Tab-separated table of C-alpha atoms in Angstrom:
chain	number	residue	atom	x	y	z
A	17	UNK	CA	-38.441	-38.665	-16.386
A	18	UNK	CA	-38.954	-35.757	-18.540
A	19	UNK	CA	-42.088	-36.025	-20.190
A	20	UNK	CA	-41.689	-35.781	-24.439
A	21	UNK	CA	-43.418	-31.735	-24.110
A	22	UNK	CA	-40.640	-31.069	-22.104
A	23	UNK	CA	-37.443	-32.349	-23.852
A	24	UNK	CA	-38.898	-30.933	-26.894
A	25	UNK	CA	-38.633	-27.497	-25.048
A	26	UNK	CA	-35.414	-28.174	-23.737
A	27	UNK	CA	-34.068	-29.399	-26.880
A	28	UNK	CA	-35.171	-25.945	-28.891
A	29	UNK	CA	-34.046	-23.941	-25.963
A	30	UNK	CA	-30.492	-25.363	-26.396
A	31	UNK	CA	-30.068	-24.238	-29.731
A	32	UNK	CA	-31.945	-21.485	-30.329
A	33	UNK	CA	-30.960	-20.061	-26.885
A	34	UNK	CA	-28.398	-21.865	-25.056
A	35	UNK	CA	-25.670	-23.092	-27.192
A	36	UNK	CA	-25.400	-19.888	-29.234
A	37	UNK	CA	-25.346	-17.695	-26.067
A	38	UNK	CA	-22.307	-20.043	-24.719
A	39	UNK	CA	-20.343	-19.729	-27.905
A	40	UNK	CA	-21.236	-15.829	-28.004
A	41	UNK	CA	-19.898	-15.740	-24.307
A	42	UNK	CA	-16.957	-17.415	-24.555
A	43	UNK	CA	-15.778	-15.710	-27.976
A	44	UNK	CA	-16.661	-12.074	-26.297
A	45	UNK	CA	-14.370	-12.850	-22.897
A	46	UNK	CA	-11.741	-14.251	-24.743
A	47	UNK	CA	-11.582	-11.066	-27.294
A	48	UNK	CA	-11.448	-8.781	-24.512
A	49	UNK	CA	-9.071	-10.721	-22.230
A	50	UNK	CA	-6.144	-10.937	-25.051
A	51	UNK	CA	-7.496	-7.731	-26.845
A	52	UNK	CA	-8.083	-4.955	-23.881
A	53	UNK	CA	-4.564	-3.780	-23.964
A	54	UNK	CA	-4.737	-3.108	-27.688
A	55	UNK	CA	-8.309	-1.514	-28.057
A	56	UNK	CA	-10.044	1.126	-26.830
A	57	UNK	CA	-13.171	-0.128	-26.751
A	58	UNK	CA	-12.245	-3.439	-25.853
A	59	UNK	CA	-10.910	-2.096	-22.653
A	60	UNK	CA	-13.832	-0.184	-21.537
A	61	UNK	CA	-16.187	-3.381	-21.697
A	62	UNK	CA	-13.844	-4.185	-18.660
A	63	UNK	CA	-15.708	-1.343	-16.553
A	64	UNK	CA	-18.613	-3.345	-16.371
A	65	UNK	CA	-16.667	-7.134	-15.978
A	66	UNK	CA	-18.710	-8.057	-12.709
A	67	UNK	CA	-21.925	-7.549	-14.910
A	68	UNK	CA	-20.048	-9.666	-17.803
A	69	UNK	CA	-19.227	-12.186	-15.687
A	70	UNK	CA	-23.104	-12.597	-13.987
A	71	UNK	CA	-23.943	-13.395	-17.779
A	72	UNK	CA	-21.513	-15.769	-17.695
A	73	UNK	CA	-22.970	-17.520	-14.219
A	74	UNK	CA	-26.643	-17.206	-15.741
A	75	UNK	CA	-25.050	-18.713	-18.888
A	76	UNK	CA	-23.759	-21.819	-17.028
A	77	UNK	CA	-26.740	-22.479	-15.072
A	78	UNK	CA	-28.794	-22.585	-18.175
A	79	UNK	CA	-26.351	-24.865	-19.799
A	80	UNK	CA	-26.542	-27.628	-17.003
A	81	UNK	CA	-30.427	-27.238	-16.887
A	82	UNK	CA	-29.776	-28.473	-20.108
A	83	UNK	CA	-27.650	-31.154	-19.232
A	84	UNK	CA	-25.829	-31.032	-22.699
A	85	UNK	CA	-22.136	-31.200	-22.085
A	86	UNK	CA	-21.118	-29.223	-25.016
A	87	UNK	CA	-22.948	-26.267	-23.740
A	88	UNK	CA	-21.709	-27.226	-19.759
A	89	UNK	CA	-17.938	-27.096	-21.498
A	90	UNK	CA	-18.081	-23.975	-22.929
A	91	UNK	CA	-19.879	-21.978	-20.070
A	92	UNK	CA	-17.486	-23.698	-17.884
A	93	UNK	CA	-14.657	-22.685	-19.789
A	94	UNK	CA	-16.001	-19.045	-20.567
A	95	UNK	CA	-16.451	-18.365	-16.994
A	96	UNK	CA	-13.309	-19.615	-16.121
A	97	UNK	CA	-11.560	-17.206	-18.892
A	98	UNK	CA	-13.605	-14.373	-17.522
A	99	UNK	CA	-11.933	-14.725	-14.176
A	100	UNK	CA	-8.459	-14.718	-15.195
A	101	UNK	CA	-8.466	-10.805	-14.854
A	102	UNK	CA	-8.930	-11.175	-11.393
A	103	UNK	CA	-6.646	-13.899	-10.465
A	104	UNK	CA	-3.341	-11.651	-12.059
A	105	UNK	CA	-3.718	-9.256	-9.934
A	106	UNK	CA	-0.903	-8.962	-7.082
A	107	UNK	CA	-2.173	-8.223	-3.777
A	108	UNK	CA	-1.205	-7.044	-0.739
A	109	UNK	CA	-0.179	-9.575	2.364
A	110	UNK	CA	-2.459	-9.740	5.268
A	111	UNK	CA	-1.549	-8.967	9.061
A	112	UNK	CA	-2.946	-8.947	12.037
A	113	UNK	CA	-0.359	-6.927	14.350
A	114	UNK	CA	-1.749	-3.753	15.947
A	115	UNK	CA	-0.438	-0.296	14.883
A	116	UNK	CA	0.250	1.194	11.450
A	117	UNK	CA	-1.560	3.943	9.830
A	118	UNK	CA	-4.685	4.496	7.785
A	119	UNK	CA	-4.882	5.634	4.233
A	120	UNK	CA	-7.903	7.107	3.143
A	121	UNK	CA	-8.833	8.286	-0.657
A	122	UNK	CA	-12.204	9.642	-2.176
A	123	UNK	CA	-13.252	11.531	-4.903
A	124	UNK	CA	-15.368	14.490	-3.685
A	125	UNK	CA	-17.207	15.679	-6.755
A	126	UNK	CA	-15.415	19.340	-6.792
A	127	UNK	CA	-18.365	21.559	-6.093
A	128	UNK	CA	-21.227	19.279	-6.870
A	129	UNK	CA	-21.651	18.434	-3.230
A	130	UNK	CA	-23.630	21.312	-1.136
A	131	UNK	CA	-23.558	19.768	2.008
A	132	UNK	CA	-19.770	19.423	2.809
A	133	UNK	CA	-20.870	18.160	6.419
A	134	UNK	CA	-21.424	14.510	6.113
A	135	UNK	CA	-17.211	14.334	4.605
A	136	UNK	CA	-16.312	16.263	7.393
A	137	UNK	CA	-18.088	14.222	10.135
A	138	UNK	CA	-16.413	11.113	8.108
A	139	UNK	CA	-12.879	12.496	8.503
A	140	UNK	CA	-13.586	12.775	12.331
A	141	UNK	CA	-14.892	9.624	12.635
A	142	UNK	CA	-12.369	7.689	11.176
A	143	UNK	CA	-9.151	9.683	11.645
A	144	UNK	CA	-6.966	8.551	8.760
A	145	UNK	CA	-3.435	9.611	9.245
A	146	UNK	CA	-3.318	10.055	5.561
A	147	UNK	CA	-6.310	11.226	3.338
A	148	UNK	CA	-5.871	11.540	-0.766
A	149	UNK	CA	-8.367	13.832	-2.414
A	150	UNK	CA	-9.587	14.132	-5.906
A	151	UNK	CA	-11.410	16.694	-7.883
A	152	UNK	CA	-11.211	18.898	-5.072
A	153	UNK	CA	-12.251	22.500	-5.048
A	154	UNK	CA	-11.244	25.540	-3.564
A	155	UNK	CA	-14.380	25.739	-1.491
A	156	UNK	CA	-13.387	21.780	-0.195
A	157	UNK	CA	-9.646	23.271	0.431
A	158	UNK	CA	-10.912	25.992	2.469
A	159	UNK	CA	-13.369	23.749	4.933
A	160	UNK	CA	-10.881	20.718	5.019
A	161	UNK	CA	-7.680	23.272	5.867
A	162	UNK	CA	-9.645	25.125	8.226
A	163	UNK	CA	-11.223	22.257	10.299
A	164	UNK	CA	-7.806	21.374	12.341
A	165	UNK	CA	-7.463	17.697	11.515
A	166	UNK	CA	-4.796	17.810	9.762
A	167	UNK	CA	-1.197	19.511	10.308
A	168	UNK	CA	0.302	19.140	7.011
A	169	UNK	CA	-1.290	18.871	3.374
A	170	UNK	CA	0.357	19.211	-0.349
A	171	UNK	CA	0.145	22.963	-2.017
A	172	UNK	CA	-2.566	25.064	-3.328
A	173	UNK	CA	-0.816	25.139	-6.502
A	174	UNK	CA	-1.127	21.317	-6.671
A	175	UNK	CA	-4.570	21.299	-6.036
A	176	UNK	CA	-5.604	24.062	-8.431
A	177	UNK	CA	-3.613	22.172	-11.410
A	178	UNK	CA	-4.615	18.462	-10.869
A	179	UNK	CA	-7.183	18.902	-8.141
A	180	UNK	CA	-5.440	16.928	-6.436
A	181	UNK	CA	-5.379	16.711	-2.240
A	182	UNK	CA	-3.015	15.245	0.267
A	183	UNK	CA	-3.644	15.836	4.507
A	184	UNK	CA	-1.663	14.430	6.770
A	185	UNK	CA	-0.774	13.871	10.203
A	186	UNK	CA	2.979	12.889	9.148
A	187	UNK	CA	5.482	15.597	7.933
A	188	UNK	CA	5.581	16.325	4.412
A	189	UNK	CA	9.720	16.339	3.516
A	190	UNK	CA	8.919	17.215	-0.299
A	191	UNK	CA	5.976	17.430	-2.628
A	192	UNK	CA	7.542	16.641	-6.373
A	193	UNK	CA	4.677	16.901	-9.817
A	194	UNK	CA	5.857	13.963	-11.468
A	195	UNK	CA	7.130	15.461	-14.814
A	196	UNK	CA	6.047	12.975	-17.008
A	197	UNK	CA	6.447	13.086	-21.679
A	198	UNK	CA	3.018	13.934	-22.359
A	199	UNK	CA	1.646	13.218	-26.163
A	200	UNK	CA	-1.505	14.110	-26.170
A	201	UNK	CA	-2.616	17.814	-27.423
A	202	UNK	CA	-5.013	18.454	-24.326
A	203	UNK	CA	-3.302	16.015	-21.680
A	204	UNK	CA	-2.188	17.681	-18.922
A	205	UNK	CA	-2.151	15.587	-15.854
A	206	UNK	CA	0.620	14.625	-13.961
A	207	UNK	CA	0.792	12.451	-10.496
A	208	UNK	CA	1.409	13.604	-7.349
A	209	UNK	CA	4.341	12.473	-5.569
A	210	UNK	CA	5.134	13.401	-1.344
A	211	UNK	CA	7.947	12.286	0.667
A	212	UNK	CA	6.274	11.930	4.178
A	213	UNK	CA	8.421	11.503	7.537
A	214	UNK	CA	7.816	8.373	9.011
A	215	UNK	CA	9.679	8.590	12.704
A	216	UNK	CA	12.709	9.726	10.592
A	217	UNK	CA	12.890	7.415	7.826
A	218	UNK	CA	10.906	8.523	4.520
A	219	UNK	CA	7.812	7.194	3.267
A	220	UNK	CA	6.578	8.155	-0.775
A	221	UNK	CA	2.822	8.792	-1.192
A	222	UNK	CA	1.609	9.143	-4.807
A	223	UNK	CA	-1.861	10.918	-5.609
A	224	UNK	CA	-3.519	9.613	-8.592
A	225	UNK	CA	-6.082	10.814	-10.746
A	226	UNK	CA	-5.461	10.564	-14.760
A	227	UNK	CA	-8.104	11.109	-17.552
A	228	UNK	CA	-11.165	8.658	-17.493
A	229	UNK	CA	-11.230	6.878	-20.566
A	230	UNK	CA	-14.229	8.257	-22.342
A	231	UNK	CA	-12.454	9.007	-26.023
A	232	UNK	CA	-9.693	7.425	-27.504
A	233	UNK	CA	-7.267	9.972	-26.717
A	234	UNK	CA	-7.665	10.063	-22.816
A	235	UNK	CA	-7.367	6.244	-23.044
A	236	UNK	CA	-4.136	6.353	-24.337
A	237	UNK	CA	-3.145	9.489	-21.929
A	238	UNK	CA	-4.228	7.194	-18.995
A	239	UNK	CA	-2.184	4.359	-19.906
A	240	UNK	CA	0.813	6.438	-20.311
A	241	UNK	CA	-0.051	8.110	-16.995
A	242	UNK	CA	-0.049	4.822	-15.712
A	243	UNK	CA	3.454	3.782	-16.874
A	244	UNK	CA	5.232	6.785	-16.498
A	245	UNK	CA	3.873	6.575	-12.629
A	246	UNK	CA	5.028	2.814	-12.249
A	247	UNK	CA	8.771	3.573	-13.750
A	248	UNK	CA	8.864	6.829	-11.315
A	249	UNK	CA	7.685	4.155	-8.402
A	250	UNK	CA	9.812	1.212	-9.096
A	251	UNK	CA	12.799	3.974	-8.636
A	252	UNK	CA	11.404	4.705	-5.205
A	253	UNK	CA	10.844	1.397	-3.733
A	254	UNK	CA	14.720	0.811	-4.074
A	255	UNK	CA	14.742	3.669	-1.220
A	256	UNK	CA	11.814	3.798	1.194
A	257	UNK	CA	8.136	1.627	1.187
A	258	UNK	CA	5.485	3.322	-1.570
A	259	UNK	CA	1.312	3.961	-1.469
A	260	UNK	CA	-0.396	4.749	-4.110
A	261	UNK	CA	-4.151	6.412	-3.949
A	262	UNK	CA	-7.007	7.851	-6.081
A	263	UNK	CA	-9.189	7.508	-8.645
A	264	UNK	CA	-7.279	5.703	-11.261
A	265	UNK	CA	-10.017	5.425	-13.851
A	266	UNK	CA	-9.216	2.059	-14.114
A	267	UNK	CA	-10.854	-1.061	-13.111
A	268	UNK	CA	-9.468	-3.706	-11.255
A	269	UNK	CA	-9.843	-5.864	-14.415
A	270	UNK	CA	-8.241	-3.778	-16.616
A	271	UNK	CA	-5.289	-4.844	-18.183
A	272	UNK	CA	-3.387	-1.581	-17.727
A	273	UNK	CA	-4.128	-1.648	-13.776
A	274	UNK	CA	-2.432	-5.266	-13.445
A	275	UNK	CA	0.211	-3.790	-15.727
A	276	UNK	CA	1.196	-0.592	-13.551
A	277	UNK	CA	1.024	-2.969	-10.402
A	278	UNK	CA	3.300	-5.593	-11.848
A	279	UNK	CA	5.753	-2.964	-13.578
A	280	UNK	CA	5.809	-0.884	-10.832
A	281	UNK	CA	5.984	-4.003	-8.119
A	282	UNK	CA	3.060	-2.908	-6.044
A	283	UNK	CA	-0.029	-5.167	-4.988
A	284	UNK	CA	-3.052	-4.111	-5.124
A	285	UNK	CA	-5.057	-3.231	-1.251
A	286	UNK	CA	-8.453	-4.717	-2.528
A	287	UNK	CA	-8.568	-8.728	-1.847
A	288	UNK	CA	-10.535	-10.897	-3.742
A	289	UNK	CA	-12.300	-11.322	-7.200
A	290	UNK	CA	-15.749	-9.851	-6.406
A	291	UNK	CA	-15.020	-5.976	-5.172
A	292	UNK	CA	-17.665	-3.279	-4.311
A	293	UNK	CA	-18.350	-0.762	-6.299
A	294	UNK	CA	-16.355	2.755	-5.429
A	295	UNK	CA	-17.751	4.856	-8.883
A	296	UNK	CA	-21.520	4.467	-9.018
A	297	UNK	CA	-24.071	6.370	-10.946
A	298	UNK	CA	-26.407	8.534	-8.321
A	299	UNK	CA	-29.363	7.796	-10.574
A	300	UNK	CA	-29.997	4.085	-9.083
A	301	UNK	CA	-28.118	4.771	-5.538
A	302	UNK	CA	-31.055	4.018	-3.788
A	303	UNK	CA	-31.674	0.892	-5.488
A	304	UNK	CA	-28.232	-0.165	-5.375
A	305	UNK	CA	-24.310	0.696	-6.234
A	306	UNK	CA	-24.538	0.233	-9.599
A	307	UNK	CA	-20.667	1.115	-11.575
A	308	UNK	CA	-17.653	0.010	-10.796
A	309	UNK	CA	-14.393	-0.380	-9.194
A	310	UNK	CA	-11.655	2.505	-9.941
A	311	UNK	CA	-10.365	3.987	-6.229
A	312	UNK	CA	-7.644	2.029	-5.580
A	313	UNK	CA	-4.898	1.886	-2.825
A	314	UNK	CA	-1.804	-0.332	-3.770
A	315	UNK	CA	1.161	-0.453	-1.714
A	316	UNK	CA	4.778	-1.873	-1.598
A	317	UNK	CA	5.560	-5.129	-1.105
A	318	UNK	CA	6.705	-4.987	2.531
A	319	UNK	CA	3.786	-3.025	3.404
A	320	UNK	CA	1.202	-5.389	5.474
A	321	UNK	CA	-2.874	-4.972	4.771
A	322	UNK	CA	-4.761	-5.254	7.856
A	323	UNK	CA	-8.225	-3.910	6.405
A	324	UNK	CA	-9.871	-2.810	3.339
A	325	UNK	CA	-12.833	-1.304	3.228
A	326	UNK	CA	-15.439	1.284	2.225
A	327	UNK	CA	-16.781	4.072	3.411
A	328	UNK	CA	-20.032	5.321	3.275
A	329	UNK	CA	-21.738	7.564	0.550
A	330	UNK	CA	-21.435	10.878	1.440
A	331	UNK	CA	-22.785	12.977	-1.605
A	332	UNK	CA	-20.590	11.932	-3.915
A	333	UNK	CA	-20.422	9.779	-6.732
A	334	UNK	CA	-17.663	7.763	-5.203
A	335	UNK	CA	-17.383	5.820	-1.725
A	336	UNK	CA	-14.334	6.473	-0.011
A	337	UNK	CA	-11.805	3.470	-0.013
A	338	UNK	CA	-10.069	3.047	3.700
A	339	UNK	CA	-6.996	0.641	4.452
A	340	UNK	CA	-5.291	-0.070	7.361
A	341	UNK	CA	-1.489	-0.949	6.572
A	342	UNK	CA	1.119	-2.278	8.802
A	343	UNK	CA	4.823	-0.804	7.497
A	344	UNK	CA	7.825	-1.831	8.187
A	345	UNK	CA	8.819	1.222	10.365
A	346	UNK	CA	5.806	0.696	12.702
C-alpha cells in the first residue's frame, strides 16, 4: 500500500499537474482536428502531430500512474481524437505479385548540395523506372541528363519554372502545366502533369511541389493547388491509372492532404499511423530525423503497393520516398 507521503504526492500531482494537462490535451487535439481546415495556424500545428501525439502517450501514462479515472478518461479519449487524422486517410492495397515499376521522388535542395555523387550512386543503385524531382537546378539537370539512366525526362522549360523534374525509362506521350485559377498576387506554381506509355496504353504522372505553408497566403495557395490538382486527376482516372509525387508541403495529418486524396480518389502509398520523417532539419541529423512527413506518393485505386520505403540521406534535407507498385497493365 501506498504509504500517506506518497498519496499526498500523488494527490497534488493530479491536480496541479495531471488533470489540467489532460483537459489542456484533449481541448488542443480537438481544436485542431475540427479547426485545421479553417485556420492557418491551426493547420501547421499538424506538421509536428507525431510530437503532439507523444504528449498525448506521456499524458496517459501519467494519468494511470495516478489511477484516477477522470484523468485515465480524458487521456484515453484525447489520444484517441489525436489519431483520427491518421485513420481517414485512404491507402493504397497491398500485393505481393512480382513485376511493376518503381516510383521514386526527392527533393534535392537546388544547389545547396556540393557533392551531387551520393544522388547519383542512389539512382544506380536502385533503378527507379520513374524518378520525380523537386527544387532542381540547372547544375542537377545537367549531371542527371548527362549520366545515361534515363531515356526520357519532362522539359527544361518545366524545370526552370517550377523546378520541377521527371526521368523516365517509359515514353513520355505529352507533358501538360496544369493551368490552374491562381488568386494569390505572388503564386505562381502549377503541377506537372505527363502522359507516359505504358506497353501502349497511357499512364498520367503528376509532379507536385506547391508553396510550403509558412504565411497565410501560401497556405491558402497550397490548398488551392491541392484542389485544382485533385479535380484535374479525378478527370484522368476515368481514362488511364494516376501517380502522384513530390513534396506536397503537407503532412500526412493534414486535413487538406486527406482532402485531395479523397476528392481526387487516390490512396495514399505510406501505410500506417506512425510514418518516418521525409523533411528533417540538418541541424539534429546526426542525433536523429527530427521534422516531418510531406513527400508523398499516392496512386489510383487499381494500382497495387508492394513496398514503401525510404531512402537514405544523401545531402539533402529530404529522404527520398521509393514505392514499388503493381498496375494493372503489368
Amino acid at each position: 500500500m501506498p504509504t500517506a507521503p506518497r498519496k499526498g504526492a500523488i494527490a497534488l500531482a493530479y491536480r496541479v499537474f495531471v488533470l489540467p494537462g489532460v483537459i489542456a490535451y484533449l481541448f488542443a487535439v480537438s481544436t485542431v482536428v475540427l479547426a485545421a481546415d479553417r485556420f492557418w495556424l491551426v493547420d501547421l500545428v499538424t506538421f509536428a502531430w507525431p510530437y503532439v501525439v507523444a504528449v498525448g502517450v506521456l499524458l496517459t501514462v501519467a494519468a494511470f500512474l495516478t489511477r484516477r479515472i477522470k484523468a485515465i478518461t480524458m487521456a484515453v479519449i484525447g489520444i484517441a481524437v489525436a489519431l483520427l487524422p491518421a485513420a481517414d486517410v485512404p491507402t493504397a492495397r497491398p500485393s505481393s505479385a512480382q513485376g511493376g515499376i518503381k516510383v521514386m521522388t526527392a527533393n534535392i535542395f537546388g544547389d545547396n548540395i556540393k557533392d551531387r555523387t551520393a544522388f547519383l550512386a542512389l539512382l544506380k543503385q536502385e533503378r527507379p523506372d520513374i524518378v520525380v524531382l523537386e527544387e532542381t537546378s540547372p547544375a542537377w539537370e545537367r549531371l542527371l541528363s548527362s549520366s545515361g539512366l534515363y531515356p526520357y525526362e519532362s522539359s527544361t522549360e518545366a524545370m526552370l519554372r517550377d523546378a520541377l523534374k521527371v526521368y523516365s525509362t517509359l515514353p513520355i506521350r505529352a507533358e501538360t502545366e496544369l493551368k490552374r485559377a491562381v488568386t494569390e498576387p505572388q503564386a505562381y506554381k502549377q503541377p506537372l502533369r505527363l502522359e507516359l506509355d505504358l506497353a501502349g496504353k497511357p499512364l498520367f504522372l503528376y509532379a507536385f511541389h506547391p508553396e510550403t505553408p509558412r504565411r497565410l497566403w501560401q497556405w491558402r495557395d497550397r490548398n488551392a493547388y491541392l484542389s485544382a490538382a485533385a479535380d484535374a486527376v479525378k478527370g484522368d482516372l476515368e481514362r488511364a491509372p494516376v501517380i502522384v509525387a513530390g513534396d506536397w508541403n503537407t503532412p500526412t495529418w493534414s486535413p487538406f492532404f486527406r482532402t485531395f486524396l479523397q476528392q481526387s480518389g487516390l490512396a495514399s502509398t505510406a501505410v500506417g499511423w506512425l510514418q518516418p520523417v521525409t523533411r528533417f532539419t540538418m541541424k539534429l541529423e546526426a542525433l536523429a530525423y527530427i521534422g516531418s512527413t510531406i513527400d508523398h506518393i499516392a496512386v489510383s485505386p487499381d494500382i497495387f503497393l508492394r513496398d514503401h520505403r525510404l531512402g537514405p540521406a544523401f545531402g539533402s534535407n529530404h529522404r527520398p520516398v521509393i514505392v514499388e507498385l503493381t498496375l494493372p497493365q503489368t
